[in-house]
PDB file of C-alpha atoms in Angstrom:
ATOM      1  CA  UNK A 258     100.352 -50.196  91.316  1.00  0.00           C
ATOM      2  CA  UNK A 259      96.964 -48.733  92.219  1.00  0.00           C
ATOM      3  CA  UNK A 260      98.359 -47.434  95.511  1.00  0.00           C
ATOM      4  CA  UNK A 261     101.179 -45.573  93.770  1.00  0.00           C
ATOM      5  CA  UNK A 262      98.770 -43.879  91.385  1.00  0.00           C
ATOM      6  CA  UNK A 263      96.446 -42.833  94.201  1.00  0.00           C
ATOM      7  CA  UNK A 264      99.381 -41.274  96.054  1.00  0.00           C
ATOM      8  CA  UNK A 265     100.213 -39.175  92.987  1.00  0.00           C
ATOM      9  CA  UNK A 266      96.607 -38.043  92.682  1.00  0.00           C
ATOM     10  CA  UNK A 267      96.159 -37.179  96.341  1.00  0.00           C
ATOM     11  CA  UNK A 268      99.542 -35.519  96.865  1.00  0.00           C
ATOM     12  CA  UNK A 269      99.269 -31.786  96.350  1.00  0.00           C
ATOM     13  CA  UNK A 270     101.652 -30.381  93.785  1.00  0.00           C
ATOM     14  CA  UNK A 271     102.324 -26.692  94.469  1.00  0.00           C
ATOM     15  CA  UNK A 272     101.211 -24.171  91.840  1.00  0.00           C
ATOM     16  CA  UNK A 273      99.485 -26.812  89.687  1.00  0.00           C
ATOM     17  CA  UNK A 274      95.833 -27.345  88.880  1.00  0.00           C
ATOM     18  CA  UNK A 275      94.053 -29.697  86.538  1.00  0.00           C
ATOM     19  CA  UNK A 276      91.442 -28.623  84.023  1.00  0.00           C
ATOM     20  CA  UNK A 277      89.768 -31.012  81.585  1.00  0.00           C
ATOM     21  CA  UNK A 278      92.387 -33.623  82.431  1.00  0.00           C
ATOM     22  CA  UNK A 279      95.334 -31.356  81.547  1.00  0.00           C
ATOM     23  CA  UNK A 280      97.678 -29.722  84.059  1.00  0.00           C
ATOM     24  CA  UNK A 281      98.417 -25.996  84.319  1.00  0.00           C
ATOM     25  CA  UNK A 282     101.014 -24.064  86.313  1.00  0.00           C
ATOM     26  CA  UNK A 283      99.550 -21.093  88.192  1.00  0.00           C
ATOM     27  CA  UNK A 284     101.500 -18.678  90.357  1.00  0.00           C
ATOM     28  CA  UNK A 285     100.727 -15.190  91.604  1.00  0.00           C
ATOM     29  CA  UNK A 286     103.246 -12.407  90.927  1.00  0.00           C
ATOM     30  CA  UNK A 287     104.627 -11.100  94.248  1.00  0.00           C
ATOM     31  CA  UNK A 288     103.164  -7.821  95.477  1.00  0.00           C
ATOM     32  CA  UNK A 289     106.513  -6.040  95.274  1.00  0.00           C
ATOM     33  CA  UNK A 290     107.104  -6.918  91.584  1.00  0.00           C
ATOM     34  CA  UNK A 291     103.890  -6.137  89.664  1.00  0.00           C
ATOM     35  CA  UNK A 292     105.481  -3.381  87.555  1.00  0.00           C
ATOM     36  CA  UNK A 293     107.660  -5.988  85.837  1.00  0.00           C
ATOM     37  CA  UNK A 294     104.676  -8.038  84.604  1.00  0.00           C
ATOM     38  CA  UNK A 295     101.612  -7.406  82.461  1.00  0.00           C
ATOM     39  CA  UNK A 296      99.288  -9.447  84.686  1.00  0.00           C
ATOM     40  CA  UNK A 297      98.986 -10.461  88.324  1.00  0.00           C
ATOM     41  CA  UNK A 298      99.168 -14.221  87.685  1.00  0.00           C
ATOM     42  CA  UNK A 299     101.442 -16.424  85.625  1.00  0.00           C
ATOM     43  CA  UNK A 300      99.493 -19.313  84.120  1.00  0.00           C
ATOM     44  CA  UNK A 301     101.317 -21.768  81.865  1.00  0.00           C
ATOM     45  CA  UNK A 302      99.829 -24.728  80.006  1.00  0.00           C
ATOM     46  CA  UNK A 303     102.038 -27.692  80.969  1.00  0.00           C
ATOM     47  CA  UNK A 304     101.015 -29.813  77.937  1.00  0.00           C
ATOM     48  CA  UNK A 305     100.652 -32.999  79.951  1.00  0.00           C
ATOM     49  CA  UNK A 306      98.031 -35.255  81.482  1.00  0.00           C
ATOM     50  CA  UNK A 307     100.637 -36.956  83.673  1.00  0.00           C
ATOM     51  CA  UNK A 308     100.699 -35.897  87.318  1.00  0.00           C
ATOM     52  CA  UNK A 309     104.363 -36.855  87.618  1.00  0.00           C
ATOM     53  CA  UNK A 310     105.383 -34.811  84.546  1.00  0.00           C
ATOM     54  CA  UNK A 311     103.329 -31.868  85.829  1.00  0.00           C
ATOM     55  CA  UNK A 312     105.108 -32.061  89.178  1.00  0.00           C
ATOM     56  CA  UNK A 313     108.558 -32.048  87.540  1.00  0.00           C
ATOM     57  CA  UNK A 314     107.666 -29.144  85.244  1.00  0.00           C
ATOM     58  CA  UNK A 315     106.068 -27.122  88.046  1.00  0.00           C
ATOM     59  CA  UNK A 316     109.083 -27.531  90.328  1.00  0.00           C
ATOM     60  CA  UNK A 317     111.328 -26.349  87.488  1.00  0.00           C
ATOM     61  CA  UNK A 318     109.101 -23.368  86.637  1.00  0.00           C
ATOM     62  CA  UNK A 319     108.771 -22.377  90.299  1.00  0.00           C
ATOM     63  CA  UNK A 320     112.541 -22.494  90.685  1.00  0.00           C
ATOM     64  CA  UNK A 321     113.055 -20.347  87.577  1.00  0.00           C
ATOM     65  CA  UNK A 322     110.520 -17.794  88.808  1.00  0.00           C
ATOM     66  CA  UNK A 323     112.078 -17.665  92.272  1.00  0.00           C
ATOM     67  CA  UNK A 324     115.481 -17.026  90.709  1.00  0.00           C
ATOM     68  CA  UNK A 325     114.126 -14.326  88.398  1.00  0.00           C
ATOM     69  CA  UNK A 326     112.251 -12.633  91.228  1.00  0.00           C
ATOM     70  CA  UNK A 327     115.350 -12.645  93.392  1.00  0.00           C
ATOM     71  CA  UNK A 328     117.300 -11.011  90.555  1.00  0.00           C
ATOM     72  CA  UNK A 329     114.572  -8.387  90.059  1.00  0.00           C
ATOM     73  CA  UNK A 330     114.485  -7.612  93.761  1.00  0.00           C
ATOM     74  CA  UNK A 331     118.245  -7.203  93.944  1.00  0.00           C
ATOM     75  CA  UNK A 332     118.271  -4.932  90.905  1.00  0.00           C
ATOM     76  CA  UNK A 333     115.707  -2.558  92.376  1.00  0.00           C
ATOM     77  CA  UNK A 334     116.815   0.760  93.765  1.00  0.00           C
ATOM     78  CA  UNK A 335     115.889  -0.081  97.335  1.00  0.00           C
ATOM     79  CA  UNK A 336     118.680  -2.645  97.447  1.00  0.00           C
ATOM     80  CA  UNK A 337     120.338  -2.246 100.876  1.00  0.00           C
ATOM     81  CA  UNK A 338     123.842  -2.387  99.383  1.00  0.00           C
ATOM     82  CA  UNK A 339     123.174   0.519  97.010  1.00  0.00           C
ATOM     83  CA  UNK A 340     123.105   3.048  99.842  1.00  0.00           C
ATOM     84  CA  UNK A 341     126.892   2.756 100.047  1.00  0.00           C
ATOM     85  CA  UNK A 342     127.366   3.896  96.445  1.00  0.00           C
ATOM     86  CA  UNK A 343     128.005   7.492  95.448  1.00  0.00           C
ATOM     87  CA  UNK A 344     124.962   9.385  94.306  1.00  0.00           C
ATOM     88  CA  UNK A 345     125.536   9.671  90.579  1.00  0.00           C
ATOM     89  CA  UNK A 346     123.682  12.675  89.239  1.00  0.00           C
ATOM     90  CA  UNK A 347     123.462  12.724  85.480  1.00  0.00           C
ATOM     91  CA  UNK A 348     123.425  15.704  83.181  1.00  0.00           C
ATOM     92  CA  UNK A 349     120.167  16.183  81.306  1.00  0.00           C
ATOM     93  CA  UNK A 350     120.292  14.833  77.796  1.00  0.00           C
ATOM     94  CA  UNK A 351     121.080  17.224  74.972  1.00  0.00           C
ATOM     95  CA  UNK A 352     119.665  14.804  72.390  1.00  0.00           C
ATOM     96  CA  UNK A 353     116.504  15.868  70.548  1.00  0.00           C
ATOM     97  CA  UNK A 354     113.169  14.313  71.421  1.00  0.00           C
ATOM     98  CA  UNK A 355     111.723  11.497  69.355  1.00  0.00           C
ATOM     99  CA  UNK A 356     109.126  13.781  67.765  1.00  0.00           C
ATOM    100  CA  UNK A 357     111.826  16.271  66.719  1.00  0.00           C
ATOM    101  CA  UNK A 358     113.979  13.520  65.234  1.00  0.00           C
ATOM    102  CA  UNK A 359     110.947  12.251  63.315  1.00  0.00           C
ATOM    103  CA  UNK A 360     110.451  15.716  61.827  1.00  0.00           C
ATOM    104  CA  UNK A 361     114.139  15.953  60.883  1.00  0.00           C
ATOM    105  CA  UNK A 362     113.996  12.489  59.320  1.00  0.00           C
ATOM    106  CA  UNK A 363     110.875  13.287  57.298  1.00  0.00           C
ATOM    107  CA  UNK A 364     112.324  16.628  56.128  1.00  0.00           C
ATOM    108  CA  UNK A 365     115.344  14.750  54.757  1.00  0.00           C
ATOM    109  CA  UNK A 366     113.747  11.571  53.404  1.00  0.00           C
ATOM    110  CA  UNK A 367     110.096  12.160  52.560  1.00  0.00           C
ATOM    111  CA  UNK A 368     110.604  14.579  49.662  1.00  0.00           C
ATOM    112  CA  UNK A 369     109.653  12.450  46.641  1.00  0.00           C
ATOM    113  CA  UNK A 370     108.109   9.518  48.488  1.00  0.00           C
ATOM    114  CA  UNK A 371     104.378   8.819  48.667  1.00  0.00           C
ATOM    115  CA  UNK A 372     102.279  10.206  51.511  1.00  0.00           C
ATOM    116  CA  UNK A 373     102.059   6.714  53.042  1.00  0.00           C
ATOM    117  CA  UNK A 374     105.776   6.950  53.895  1.00  0.00           C
ATOM    118  CA  UNK A 375     105.136   9.941  56.171  1.00  0.00           C
ATOM    119  CA  UNK A 376     101.971   8.394  57.573  1.00  0.00           C
ATOM    120  CA  UNK A 377     103.806   5.199  58.528  1.00  0.00           C
ATOM    121  CA  UNK A 378     106.573   7.166  60.251  1.00  0.00           C
ATOM    122  CA  UNK A 379     104.015   9.310  62.104  1.00  0.00           C
ATOM    123  CA  UNK A 380     102.082   6.227  63.225  1.00  0.00           C
ATOM    124  CA  UNK A 381     105.205   4.393  64.430  1.00  0.00           C
ATOM    125  CA  UNK A 382     106.480   7.388  66.395  1.00  0.00           C
ATOM    126  CA  UNK A 383     103.062   8.075  67.933  1.00  0.00           C
ATOM    127  CA  UNK A 384     102.841   4.440  69.101  1.00  0.00           C
ATOM    128  CA  UNK A 385     106.163   4.764  70.914  1.00  0.00           C
ATOM    129  CA  UNK A 386     105.281   8.174  72.365  1.00  0.00           C
ATOM    130  CA  UNK A 387     101.920   6.885  73.647  1.00  0.00           C
ATOM    131  CA  UNK A 388     103.667   4.019  75.434  1.00  0.00           C
ATOM    132  CA  UNK A 389     106.945   5.512  76.662  1.00  0.00           C
ATOM    133  CA  UNK A 390     106.516   9.263  76.288  1.00  0.00           C
ATOM    134  CA  UNK A 391     108.326  11.788  74.087  1.00  0.00           C
ATOM    135  CA  UNK A 392     111.818  11.414  75.539  1.00  0.00           C
ATOM    136  CA  UNK A 393     115.217  12.389  74.179  1.00  0.00           C
ATOM    137  CA  UNK A 394     116.245   9.653  71.756  1.00  0.00           C
ATOM    138  CA  UNK A 395     119.060   8.461  74.015  1.00  0.00           C
ATOM    139  CA  UNK A 396     116.572   8.066  76.884  1.00  0.00           C
ATOM    140  CA  UNK A 397     114.705   5.060  75.508  1.00  0.00           C
ATOM    141  CA  UNK A 398     115.462   1.676  77.003  1.00  0.00           C
ATOM    142  CA  UNK A 399     115.107  -1.918  75.906  1.00  0.00           C
ATOM    143  CA  UNK A 400     112.146  -2.170  78.274  1.00  0.00           C
ATOM    144  CA  UNK A 401     110.382   0.612  76.330  1.00  0.00           C
ATOM    145  CA  UNK A 402     110.899  -1.299  73.079  1.00  0.00           C
ATOM    146  CA  UNK A 403     109.734  -4.580  74.602  1.00  0.00           C
ATOM    147  CA  UNK A 404     106.599  -2.921  75.970  1.00  0.00           C
ATOM    148  CA  UNK A 405     105.838  -1.528  72.514  1.00  0.00           C
ATOM    149  CA  UNK A 406     106.428  -4.928  70.916  1.00  0.00           C
ATOM    150  CA  UNK A 407     104.266  -6.677  73.536  1.00  0.00           C
ATOM    151  CA  UNK A 408     101.337  -4.348  72.927  1.00  0.00           C
ATOM    152  CA  UNK A 409     101.598  -4.766  69.149  1.00  0.00           C
ATOM    153  CA  UNK A 410     101.669  -8.561  69.386  1.00  0.00           C
ATOM    154  CA  UNK A 411      98.676  -8.539  71.744  1.00  0.00           C
ATOM    155  CA  UNK A 412      96.710  -6.408  69.278  1.00  0.00           C
ATOM    156  CA  UNK A 413      97.410  -8.838  66.418  1.00  0.00           C
ATOM    157  CA  UNK A 414      96.052 -11.886  68.264  1.00  0.00           C
TER     158      UNK A 414
END
């Protein structure tokens, strides 16, 4: 039994390190995908002191990351298959910018409401504009919203 345990301890498990007796998963974000992540390393607390459990979890996490990175790489514009597609040029948006829509909204709704109503709307719109820019309202993406949400949750902690 001692020999089996020593094999587990001496066998290197990729992307795993041990700190204070607990295992962590640690993997660097590839150099071609940093714009998709907030940091250059992905470190995950594996919640185990077992080398075997850490190995199983790390293999699973590494596989999930490899699959996600492959998907991200294939979705990028430099995909070799995309050069066979027609170049789709889009018309510029005729939708008003976010700041203009905020002004229209406040003109319609803020009449008899307290000043805090307008202040909250101004603050919310300025947060989005600072992160994603003052775009036409149909130009915002889910990624813009997720970035805004991620920054707000980081500020709260």
